Coordinates of C-alpha atoms in Angstrom, one line a residue:
Chain A
M13 CA -18.0 2.1 -4.7
N14 CA -20.4 -0.6 -3.3
L15 CA -22.7 1.3 -0.9
E16 CA -22.6 -1.8 1.3
N17 CA -18.9 -1.3 2.6
V18 CA -20.0 2.6 2.1
K19 CA -22.0 2.0 5.1
R20 CA -19.9 -0.4 6.9
R21 CA -17.0 2.4 6.7
S22 CA -19.8 4.7 8.6
Q23 CA -20.3 1.9 11.3
V24 CA -15.8 1.7 11.8
I25 CA -16.2 5.3 12.4
K26 CA -18.8 5.5 14.7
R27 CA -17.2 2.4 16.3
I28 CA -13.7 4.1 16.4
R29 CA -15.0 7.0 18.2
A30 CA -16.8 5.7 20.8
F31 CA -14.2 3.5 21.2
F32 CA -11.5 6.6 22.0
D33 CA -14.8 8.3 23.8
D34 CA -15.2 5.7 26.3
Q35 CA -11.3 5.6 26.7
G36 CA -11.4 9.2 27.9
F37 CA -9.7 10.3 24.9
L38 CA -11.4 14.0 23.9
E39 CA -11.5 14.6 20.1
M40 CA -10.1 17.4 18.2
H41 CA -11.0 19.4 14.7
T42 CA -7.8 20.1 13.9
P43 CA -7.4 22.9 10.4
R44 CA -7.4 20.9 7.4
L45 CA -6.0 24.1 5.5
V46 CA -2.8 25.3 7.2
A47 CA -0.1 27.7 5.9
L48 CA 3.6 25.5 6.4
P49 CA 2.2 21.5 6.0
G50 CA 4.3 18.4 6.7
Q51 CA 7.4 18.6 4.8
E52 CA 8.3 14.7 4.7
P53 CA 10.3 14.3 1.9
H54 CA 8.5 11.8 0.3
L55 CA 5.1 13.3 0.7
D56 CA 3.7 15.6 -1.4
P57 CA 0.8 17.9 -0.2
L58 CA -1.8 19.2 -2.5
W59 CA -1.3 23.2 -2.5
T60 CA -3.9 26.1 -3.0
E61 CA -3.7 29.9 -2.3
V62 CA -5.7 31.7 0.4
H63 CA -7.5 35.5 -0.4
S64 CA -8.4 38.3 1.8
P65 CA -8.3 41.9 1.7
S66 CA -6.8 41.2 5.9
L67 CA -3.7 39.9 3.5
Q68 CA -2.8 43.5 2.3
A69 CA 0.4 43.2 3.2
T70 CA 0.8 40.3 0.6
S71 CA -1.3 41.3 -2.3
Y72 CA -4.5 40.1 -0.6
K73 CA -3.2 36.0 -1.2
L74 CA -1.0 33.9 0.6
Q75 CA 0.2 30.3 -0.6
A76 CA -1.8 27.2 1.6
G77 CA -1.5 23.3 1.9
L78 CA -4.1 21.2 2.7
I79 CA -2.6 18.5 5.8
T80 CA -0.6 14.9 5.0
S81 CA -1.8 14.3 8.6
P82 CA -2.9 16.6 11.9
E83 CA 0.2 15.6 13.4
Y84 CA 1.9 19.0 14.4
A85 CA -1.8 20.6 15.3
M86 CA -2.2 17.7 17.6
K87 CA 1.5 17.8 19.1
R88 CA 0.7 21.7 19.8
L89 CA -2.7 21.0 21.7
L90 CA -0.6 18.5 24.1
A91 CA 1.8 21.7 24.2
E92 CA -1.1 23.8 25.3
G93 CA -1.7 21.2 28.3
L94 CA -4.1 18.3 26.7
D95 CA -3.5 14.6 27.1
K96 CA -5.2 12.3 24.9
I97 CA -6.9 13.6 21.9
Y98 CA -7.8 12.2 18.6
D99 CA -8.0 13.5 15.4
L100 CA -10.3 11.5 12.5
G101 CA -10.9 13.4 9.4
S102 CA -9.4 13.8 5.6
C103 CA -5.8 14.0 4.6
F104 CA -4.8 14.7 1.5
R105 CA -1.2 13.7 0.2
D106 CA -0.8 13.9 -3.7
G107 CA 1.2 11.8 -6.2
E108 CA 0.7 8.2 -4.2
P109 CA -0.2 5.4 -6.7
W110 CA -4.1 4.9 -7.0
D111 CA -3.4 1.1 -6.9
G112 CA -5.9 0.1 -4.6
T113 CA -4.4 0.9 -1.3
H114 CA -4.2 5.0 -2.0
D115 CA -6.2 7.9 -2.5
P116 CA -5.1 11.6 -2.4
E117 CA -7.7 12.0 -0.1
F118 CA -8.0 9.6 2.9
L119 CA -9.7 8.9 6.2
L120 CA -6.3 9.3 9.0
L121 CA -7.1 8.5 12.6
E122 CA -4.3 10.1 14.9
W123 CA -4.1 9.7 18.7
Y124 CA -1.7 11.1 21.1
R125 CA -1.0 10.3 24.5
R126 CA 1.2 12.4 26.8
D127 CA 3.7 10.6 28.8
A128 CA 3.5 7.2 26.6
G129 CA 5.7 5.1 24.4
L130 CA 4.8 2.7 22.2
E131 CA 3.5 -0.3 24.2
E132 CA 1.0 2.3 25.3
L133 CA 0.1 2.6 21.6
M134 CA 0.7 -1.0 20.6
K135 CA -2.3 -1.6 23.5
D136 CA -4.9 1.0 22.2
T137 CA -4.0 0.1 18.7
E138 CA -4.7 -4.0 19.3
E139 CA -8.0 -3.2 21.3
M140 CA -9.4 -0.5 18.9
I141 CA -9.6 -2.8 16.5
R142 CA -10.4 -5.8 18.2
Y143 CA -14.1 -3.5 20.0
V144 CA -14.6 -2.4 16.4
A145 CA -14.5 -5.7 14.8
S146 CA -16.2 -7.7 17.4
S147 CA -19.0 -5.1 17.3
L148 CA -19.4 -5.2 13.2
L149 CA -21.2 -9.1 13.5
I150 CA -18.2 -9.8 10.8
T151 CA -16.4 -13.1 11.9
H152 CA -12.6 -12.2 12.0
Y153 CA -11.5 -15.1 13.5
S154 CA -8.0 -13.9 13.1
L155 CA -8.4 -10.5 14.2
L156 CA -10.0 -11.8 17.6
S157 CA -8.5 -15.0 18.7
Q158 CA -4.6 -14.8 19.2
P159 CA -3.0 -11.7 20.6
F160 CA -1.1 -9.3 17.9
R161 CA 2.3 -10.4 17.3
R162 CA 5.1 -8.3 18.2
L163 CA 8.7 -8.0 16.5
T164 CA 11.7 -5.3 15.6
V165 CA 12.6 -4.9 12.6
S166 CA 16.1 -6.3 13.4
E167 CA 13.8 -9.6 14.3
A168 CA 12.1 -9.5 11.4
M169 CA 14.9 -8.8 8.7
K170 CA 16.4 -12.4 10.5
Q171 CA 13.3 -14.3 10.3
Y172 CA 12.3 -13.6 6.8
A173 CA 15.5 -12.6 5.1
N174 CA 18.1 -14.2 7.1
V175 CA 19.6 -10.6 7.3
D176 CA 21.7 -9.7 10.3
L177 CA 20.9 -6.2 10.3
E178 CA 22.6 -4.7 13.5
P179 CA 26.3 -5.2 11.9
L180 CA 25.0 -3.4 8.8
L181 CA 23.5 -0.2 10.6
D182 CA 26.4 1.8 10.1
D183 CA 28.0 0.7 6.9
R184 CA 26.5 1.2 3.5
E185 CA 29.0 -0.6 1.8
A186 CA 28.7 -3.9 3.6
L187 CA 24.3 -3.6 3.3
A188 CA 24.8 -2.9 -0.6
Q189 CA 27.1 -6.1 -0.5
V190 CA 24.4 -7.8 1.3
V191 CA 21.8 -6.3 -1.1
I192 CA 24.0 -7.6 -4.6
E193 CA 23.9 -11.3 -3.0
H194 CA 20.2 -11.0 -2.4
G195 CA 19.5 -10.7 -6.2
Q196 CA 18.7 -6.5 -6.2
T197 CA 20.1 -4.0 -7.9
V198 CA 22.5 -1.3 -6.3
Q199 CA 22.9 2.1 -7.8
P200 CA 25.5 4.5 -6.3
T201 CA 23.1 7.2 -5.9
D202 CA 21.0 4.7 -3.3
T203 CA 20.9 6.0 0.5
W204 CA 21.2 3.2 3.1
D205 CA 17.5 3.5 3.5
D206 CA 16.7 2.9 -0.2
L207 CA 19.4 -0.9 0.1
F208 CA 17.2 -1.7 3.3
F209 CA 14.1 -1.5 1.4
K210 CA 15.1 -2.9 -1.1
I211 CA 15.3 -6.3 0.9
F212 CA 13.1 -5.3 3.4
L213 CA 10.0 -4.5 0.3
S214 CA 11.1 -8.5 -1.2
E215 CA 11.5 -10.3 1.6
V216 CA 10.0 -9.0 4.8
E217 CA 6.9 -6.2 4.4
P218 CA 5.0 -9.2 2.0
S219 CA 5.0 -11.5 4.8
L220 CA 4.6 -9.7 7.7
G221 CA 0.7 -9.8 8.3
W222 CA 0.3 -12.9 7.1
N223 CA 0.8 -16.6 9.0
D224 CA 3.4 -18.9 8.2
D225 CA 0.9 -20.8 5.6
R226 CA -0.9 -17.8 4.1
T227 CA -3.8 -18.9 5.3
A228 CA -5.0 -16.3 8.1
F229 CA -3.9 -12.7 9.2
Q230 CA -1.5 -12.6 11.4
P231 CA -1.2 -9.1 12.7
T232 CA 2.0 -8.0 13.5
F233 CA 3.8 -4.9 15.1
L234 CA 7.0 -4.1 14.0
Y235 CA 8.9 -2.0 16.0
N236 CA 12.0 -0.2 16.9
Y237 CA 13.7 1.4 12.9
P238 CA 16.7 2.2 12.3
A239 CA 16.7 5.9 13.9
S240 CA 17.2 7.7 9.9
M241 CA 14.0 6.1 9.3
A242 CA 11.9 8.4 12.1
A243 CA 12.7 12.0 11.7
L244 CA 9.7 12.4 14.6
A245 CA 10.6 9.6 16.3
R246 CA 12.7 9.6 20.0
K247 CA 15.7 7.3 20.1
D248 CA 15.4 4.2 22.0
S249 CA 17.3 5.0 25.4
K250 CA 19.0 1.1 25.6
D251 CA 20.2 1.6 21.7
Q252 CA 20.5 5.0 20.2
R253 CA 21.0 3.3 16.9
F254 CA 16.9 2.4 16.8
A255 CA 14.5 4.8 17.1
L256 CA 11.3 4.4 18.6
R257 CA 8.9 3.7 15.7
T258 CA 6.1 1.3 15.2
E259 CA 4.1 -0.1 12.1
L260 CA 0.6 -2.4 12.0
Y261 CA 0.3 -5.1 9.3
I262 CA -2.8 -7.2 8.6
G263 CA -2.6 -9.1 5.7
D264 CA -1.5 -7.4 2.1
L265 CA -2.5 -3.9 4.8
E266 CA -0.2 -1.6 6.4
L267 CA -2.5 0.0 8.9
A268 CA -1.0 2.5 11.2
N269 CA 2.4 4.1 12.2
G270 CA 3.3 5.9 15.5
F271 CA 6.5 7.1 17.1
A272 CA 7.7 7.7 20.8
E273 CA 7.5 11.6 19.3
L274 CA 11.0 13.8 19.9
A275 CA 10.2 16.8 22.1
D276 CA 13.9 18.0 21.2
P277 CA 13.6 21.2 19.6
V278 CA 17.3 21.2 18.8
E279 CA 17.5 17.6 17.2
Q280 CA 13.8 18.4 15.7
R281 CA 15.3 21.2 13.9
K282 CA 18.1 19.3 12.4
R283 CA 16.2 16.8 11.0
F284 CA 13.7 19.1 9.7
Q285 CA 16.8 21.0 7.6
E286 CA 17.8 17.8 6.8
E287 CA 14.6 16.9 5.2
R288 CA 14.3 20.2 3.6
E289 CA 17.8 19.1 1.9
L290 CA 16.4 15.8 1.0
R291 CA 13.5 17.3 -0.7
R292 CA 15.7 19.7 -2.4
S293 CA 17.6 16.9 -3.6
L294 CA 15.1 15.4 -4.7
G295 CA 14.1 18.1 -7.4
K296 CA 11.2 19.2 -4.8
N297 CA 9.9 22.4 -3.6
T298 CA 10.3 23.6 -0.2
W299 CA 9.0 26.1 2.2
P300 CA 10.1 27.2 5.9
L301 CA 10.3 25.4 9.0
D302 CA 7.3 25.3 11.5
E303 CA 8.6 27.6 13.9
R304 CA 5.6 27.8 16.1
F305 CA 5.4 23.9 16.3
L306 CA 9.7 23.9 17.1
K307 CA 8.5 26.5 19.9
A308 CA 5.6 24.3 21.3
L309 CA 8.2 21.2 21.2
P310 CA 9.5 21.2 24.5
S311 CA 6.3 21.4 26.4
M312 CA 4.9 18.6 24.7
G313 CA 6.4 16.5 26.9
N314 CA 7.2 12.5 26.4
A315 CA 4.3 11.7 24.0
A316 CA 3.3 9.0 22.0
G317 CA 1.1 9.3 18.8
M318 CA -0.3 6.6 16.0
A319 CA -1.6 7.7 12.7
F320 CA -4.3 5.0 11.7
G321 CA -5.5 4.6 8.2
V322 CA -9.3 4.3 8.6
D323 CA -10.2 3.5 4.6
R324 CA -8.0 0.2 5.1
L325 CA -9.3 -1.3 8.6
V326 CA -13.1 -0.9 6.8
M327 CA -11.7 -2.7 3.5
L328 CA -10.1 -5.5 6.1
L329 CA -13.6 -5.9 7.8
A330 CA -15.5 -5.6 4.6
G331 CA -12.9 -7.8 2.7
A332 CA -12.7 -5.5 0.4
S333 CA -9.7 -5.4 -2.3
S334 CA -9.8 -2.3 -2.8
I335 CA -9.9 1.9 -1.2
N336 CA -11.9 2.5 -4.3
D337 CA -14.4 -0.3 -2.9
V338 CA -15.2 1.3 0.4
I339 CA -14.8 5.5 -0.2
P340 CA -17.4 7.0 -2.0
F341 CA -16.4 8.9 -5.1
S342 CA -12.2 7.7 -4.9
A343 CA -10.2 9.8 -7.4
R344 CA -10.9 7.0 -9.7
E345 CA -13.9 7.8 -9.7
K346 CA -13.8 11.5 -10.0
F347 CA -10.7 12.1 -12.2
V348 CA -10.2 9.1 -14.6
P349 CA -12.9 9.4 -17.5
E350 CA -15.3 6.5 -17.5
E351 CA -14.0 3.7 -19.7
E352 CA -16.1 2.4 -22.8
Chain B
M18 CA 17.5 3.8 -21.0
A19 CA 13.9 3.8 -19.4
S20 CA 13.0 4.8 -15.8
T21 CA 11.1 1.9 -13.6
S22 CA 7.9 3.8 -13.5
E23 CA 7.7 2.4 -17.3
I24 CA 6.8 -0.7 -15.7
K25 CA 4.3 -2.3 -15.9
K26 CA 2.9 -6.6 -16.3
G27 CA 4.4 -8.5 -19.8
I28 CA 7.4 -6.1 -20.9
V29 CA 11.0 -7.3 -20.8
I30 CA 13.9 -6.2 -19.0
Q31 CA 17.5 -6.9 -20.1
D32 CA 19.8 -7.3 -17.4
P33 CA 23.8 -8.8 -17.3
Q34 CA 21.5 -12.2 -15.8
G35 CA 19.3 -12.2 -19.2
L36 CA 16.3 -10.9 -20.1
W37 CA 13.1 -10.9 -17.8
L38 CA 9.8 -10.8 -17.9
V39 CA 7.9 -8.4 -15.4
V40 CA 5.1 -11.0 -14.2
E41 CA 3.8 -9.1 -11.5
F42 CA 4.7 -5.4 -10.0
Q43 CA 2.9 -3.0 -7.1
H44 CA 4.4 0.7 -6.5
V45 CA 4.8 0.7 -2.7
N46 CA 5.8 3.7 -1.2
P47 CA 6.5 2.4 2.8
G48 CA 5.9 4.2 5.2
K49 CA 7.0 7.8 4.9
G50 CA 9.8 6.8 2.7
A51 CA 10.8 6.7 -1.0
A52 CA 8.7 5.3 -3.7
F53 CA 9.4 1.6 -4.9
V54 CA 8.5 -0.4 -7.8
R55 CA 8.6 -4.0 -6.5
T56 CA 8.5 -6.4 -8.7
R57 CA 8.0 -10.8 -9.5
I58 CA 9.8 -11.1 -12.6
K59 CA 10.9 -14.2 -14.5
N60 CA 13.7 -15.0 -16.7
L61 CA 13.0 -16.4 -20.4
Q62 CA 16.1 -18.3 -20.8
T63 CA 15.5 -20.2 -17.2
G64 CA 12.5 -19.8 -15.8
K65 CA 13.8 -18.5 -13.0
V66 CA 11.2 -16.7 -11.1
L67 CA 13.1 -13.2 -8.6
E68 CA 11.5 -10.6 -6.8
V69 CA 13.1 -7.2 -7.0
T70 CA 12.5 -3.8 -5.9
Y71 CA 13.6 -0.9 -7.9
K72 CA 13.3 2.7 -6.8
T73 CA 11.3 4.4 -8.8
S74 CA 14.5 6.5 -10.0
E75 CA 16.4 3.7 -11.2
S76 CA 17.3 3.3 -15.1
I77 CA 16.7 -0.3 -16.8
T78 CA 16.9 -1.3 -20.3
I79 CA 13.0 -2.3 -21.3
V80 CA 12.9 -4.6 -24.9
E81 CA 11.3 -4.1 -27.5
V82 CA 8.4 -6.8 -27.7
E83 CA 5.8 -7.9 -30.6
H84 CA 2.1 -7.3 -29.6
R85 CA 0.4 -9.6 -32.6
R86 CA -3.1 -9.8 -32.1
M87 CA -3.5 -13.7 -32.7
Q88 CA -6.6 -16.2 -32.4
Y89 CA -6.7 -18.9 -29.5
L90 CA -7.3 -22.5 -32.1
Y91 CA -6.9 -25.1 -29.3
H92 CA -5.3 -26.9 -26.1
D93 CA -3.4 -30.1 -26.4
A94 CA -0.5 -32.1 -24.6
T95 CA 1.8 -29.2 -25.5
G96 CA 0.3 -26.3 -24.2
Y97 CA -2.4 -23.5 -26.3
T98 CA -1.8 -23.0 -29.8
F99 CA -2.6 -19.5 -31.2
M100 CA -2.8 -18.4 -34.3
D101 CA -1.8 -15.0 -36.2
N102 CA -5.0 -14.3 -38.8
A103 CA -2.6 -12.0 -41.3
S104 CA 0.0 -14.2 -41.5
Y105 CA -1.2 -18.0 -40.8
E106 CA 1.5 -18.3 -38.4
Q107 CA 1.0 -20.5 -35.4
V108 CA 2.9 -20.3 -32.1
T109 CA 2.0 -22.3 -28.7
M110 CA 2.6 -21.6 -25.2
S111 CA 3.2 -24.2 -22.8
D112 CA 0.7 -24.7 -19.9
E113 CA 2.7 -22.9 -17.1
E114 CA 3.4 -20.4 -19.1
V115 CA 0.2 -19.3 -19.5
G116 CA -1.2 -20.6 -16.0
D117 CA -4.3 -18.7 -15.0
Q118 CA -5.4 -17.1 -17.5
G119 CA -5.6 -20.5 -19.3
Q120 CA -9.2 -21.3 -18.2
Y121 CA -10.8 -18.4 -19.5
L122 CA -9.3 -19.1 -23.5
R123 CA -12.4 -20.0 -25.6
D124 CA -12.1 -21.4 -28.7
G125 CA -11.5 -18.7 -31.4
M126 CA -11.4 -15.8 -29.1
E127 CA -8.9 -13.0 -30.3
V128 CA -6.1 -12.4 -27.8
N129 CA -3.1 -10.0 -27.6
V130 CA 0.2 -12.3 -27.6
S131 CA 3.9 -10.4 -27.3
T132 CA 6.4 -12.0 -28.7
F133 CA 10.3 -11.8 -28.2
E134 CA 12.3 -12.9 -31.0
G135 CA 9.6 -14.6 -32.6
R136 CA 8.8 -16.8 -29.2
P137 CA 5.3 -15.8 -27.3
I138 CA 6.0 -14.8 -24.0
A139 CA 3.1 -13.6 -22.5
L140 CA -0.8 -13.5 -23.4
E141 CA -2.8 -10.6 -22.7
L142 CA -6.6 -11.0 -22.3
P143 CA -9.5 -8.6 -21.9
R144 CA -9.8 -7.5 -19.2
K145 CA -13.4 -7.9 -18.8
M146 CA -15.5 -10.8 -20.1
T147 CA -19.0 -12.5 -20.4
F148 CA -19.8 -16.1 -18.7
K149 CA -23.1 -17.9 -18.3
I150 CA -23.3 -19.4 -14.5
T151 CA -24.0 -23.4 -15.1
Q152 CA -24.0 -23.8 -11.4
T153 CA -24.7 -22.1 -8.7
M154 CA -27.3 -22.2 -5.4
P155 CA -30.3 -20.7 -5.0
A156 CA -29.9 -17.7 -2.8
V157 CA -31.1 -18.5 1.1
A158 CA -34.0 -16.0 2.7
G159 CA -32.8 -14.2 5.2
N160 CA -29.0 -14.1 5.1
T161 CA -28.4 -11.2 3.8
A162 CA -28.2 -9.0 6.9
S163 CA -24.1 -8.6 6.8
G164 CA -24.2 -7.1 3.6
N165 CA -22.2 -8.2 0.6
V166 CA -23.0 -12.2 1.3
T167 CA -21.4 -14.1 -1.3
K168 CA -21.6 -17.6 -3.0
E169 CA -19.4 -20.2 -4.8
A170 CA -20.6 -20.1 -8.7
T171 CA -19.3 -22.1 -11.3
L172 CA -19.1 -20.6 -14.9
E173 CA -19.1 -22.4 -18.5
G174 CA -15.7 -24.1 -19.0
G175 CA -15.6 -25.0 -15.5
I176 CA -14.0 -21.6 -13.9
K177 CA -15.2 -21.2 -9.9
I178 CA -15.7 -17.5 -8.6
Q179 CA -17.8 -15.8 -5.4
V180 CA -20.6 -14.2 -6.7
P181 CA -23.4 -12.0 -4.8
I182 CA -25.9 -14.2 -3.6
F183 CA -28.6 -12.9 -5.8
I184 CA -27.1 -14.2 -9.0
K185 CA -29.0 -17.1 -10.4
E186 CA -28.5 -20.3 -12.6
G187 CA -28.7 -19.2 -16.0
E188 CA -27.7 -16.0 -15.8
E189 CA -24.3 -14.2 -17.9
V190 CA -21.7 -12.1 -15.7
I191 CA -18.9 -10.5 -16.5
V192 CA -15.7 -11.5 -15.0
N193 CA -12.2 -9.7 -14.1
T194 CA -9.7 -11.7 -16.2
E195 CA -7.0 -9.8 -14.2
T196 CA -8.5 -10.5 -10.5
G197 CA -10.8 -12.9 -11.2
E198 CA -13.4 -11.5 -9.3
Y199 CA -16.9 -11.2 -10.5
V200 CA -18.0 -7.4 -11.5
E201 CA -21.4 -7.2 -12.4
R202 CA -24.0 -8.7 -14.0
A203 CA -24.0 -8.8 -18.0

């Protein structure tokens, strides 16, 4: 922990709230403790139990989980009729590396708008970061001086890895061949997404948040992901092979992930079931689908929502190389025995 | 067969192209995606460097390397020479093989040298080392408003690092040899 950075984190949180309040967003305080947390195959909730005499029929106890994001509650609130809402609070993810960019308890900001798409999300994100950075009296020239870059996933794969993605979208074998040509390994069990990530993570992602000679940040929105990589997003009406998802990269950090949100309960149920199957095939536990969430979905309208890592923004603005320096008492400080 | 979750700096992977030393590695979970290990690996025969991303469930072959405690003797045109204090055997690593780690070496200090088939392939320094500040600017009053302001300092041996402004010439500081960053006052 670095006390100066912890103080700065407090200022950043205040400025984020001020930005969204000024823009007419309403802050929600959604539950941290839920019966059915998100079922994304590669996220693992932390589990606990709730006990109460009111639960007699089920021997006084029920399984409960901590949220990995406030997404389900936020979408249900949209479905109840709210518009322009945000939530800023701790979320919990188990099983991630404590590598300086992750902590099992981290501050997640999410905001949602009805009748909106990726364009509005990118604009909100860019304006919010400028607002926070400019008010902190820290000079971050590259955050403030230029518009954030926008690149589709296809453009980024072409620019950084010289791969034409579109002909490979439905062709795992052809992609596997390209992956081998790029010096990577291919396993029979690798899915299309796995193969994509082998090239993307080695050749594309490390460059996205930097200018060409890596001397300054170049904030970059990556958008329009292959449809399989966006379980909660609407598909692009102009090209159904892509989904309306965006991520923001600055320097070496991935700061935000947003969707034009899927509101079709039939399609959503299908994707949830596929995800649950994938969890099962990975040997992970599964739990029932959230029927209340699915029932509310059609009333949500064409909403868009962004999830934003607040601790990582603080790292960026404070010039801290590790999340452990910006949060008071990180997992490493809590759970790892002190070094001699 | 081993799992890619065992990948760390300094291990050697064998594949049909030969033997590869892991120079850098990082666990990555791309936006709700599966878990991967992003690596930079160096071929021990050709010196070729590749960036390879493995899935964490993938099987790889890790070959056994020997870890030997050695004493650093001297640096000359051929590189850095170390001696095994038990067998008195000496090995030399080139400047290129030692890289940035060379700046932290001090005559007589003990380090871990990994060897493969008798040949030194990687060097492991103590993670934290203490150095004396030989030169730095005095703190300027009133320059503390925006938090942890740093300044450049030169350490014995000529290493330059960023230190907090309250650090003075002649003080001893602890440096993280993996990141090259200031840790605390000694």
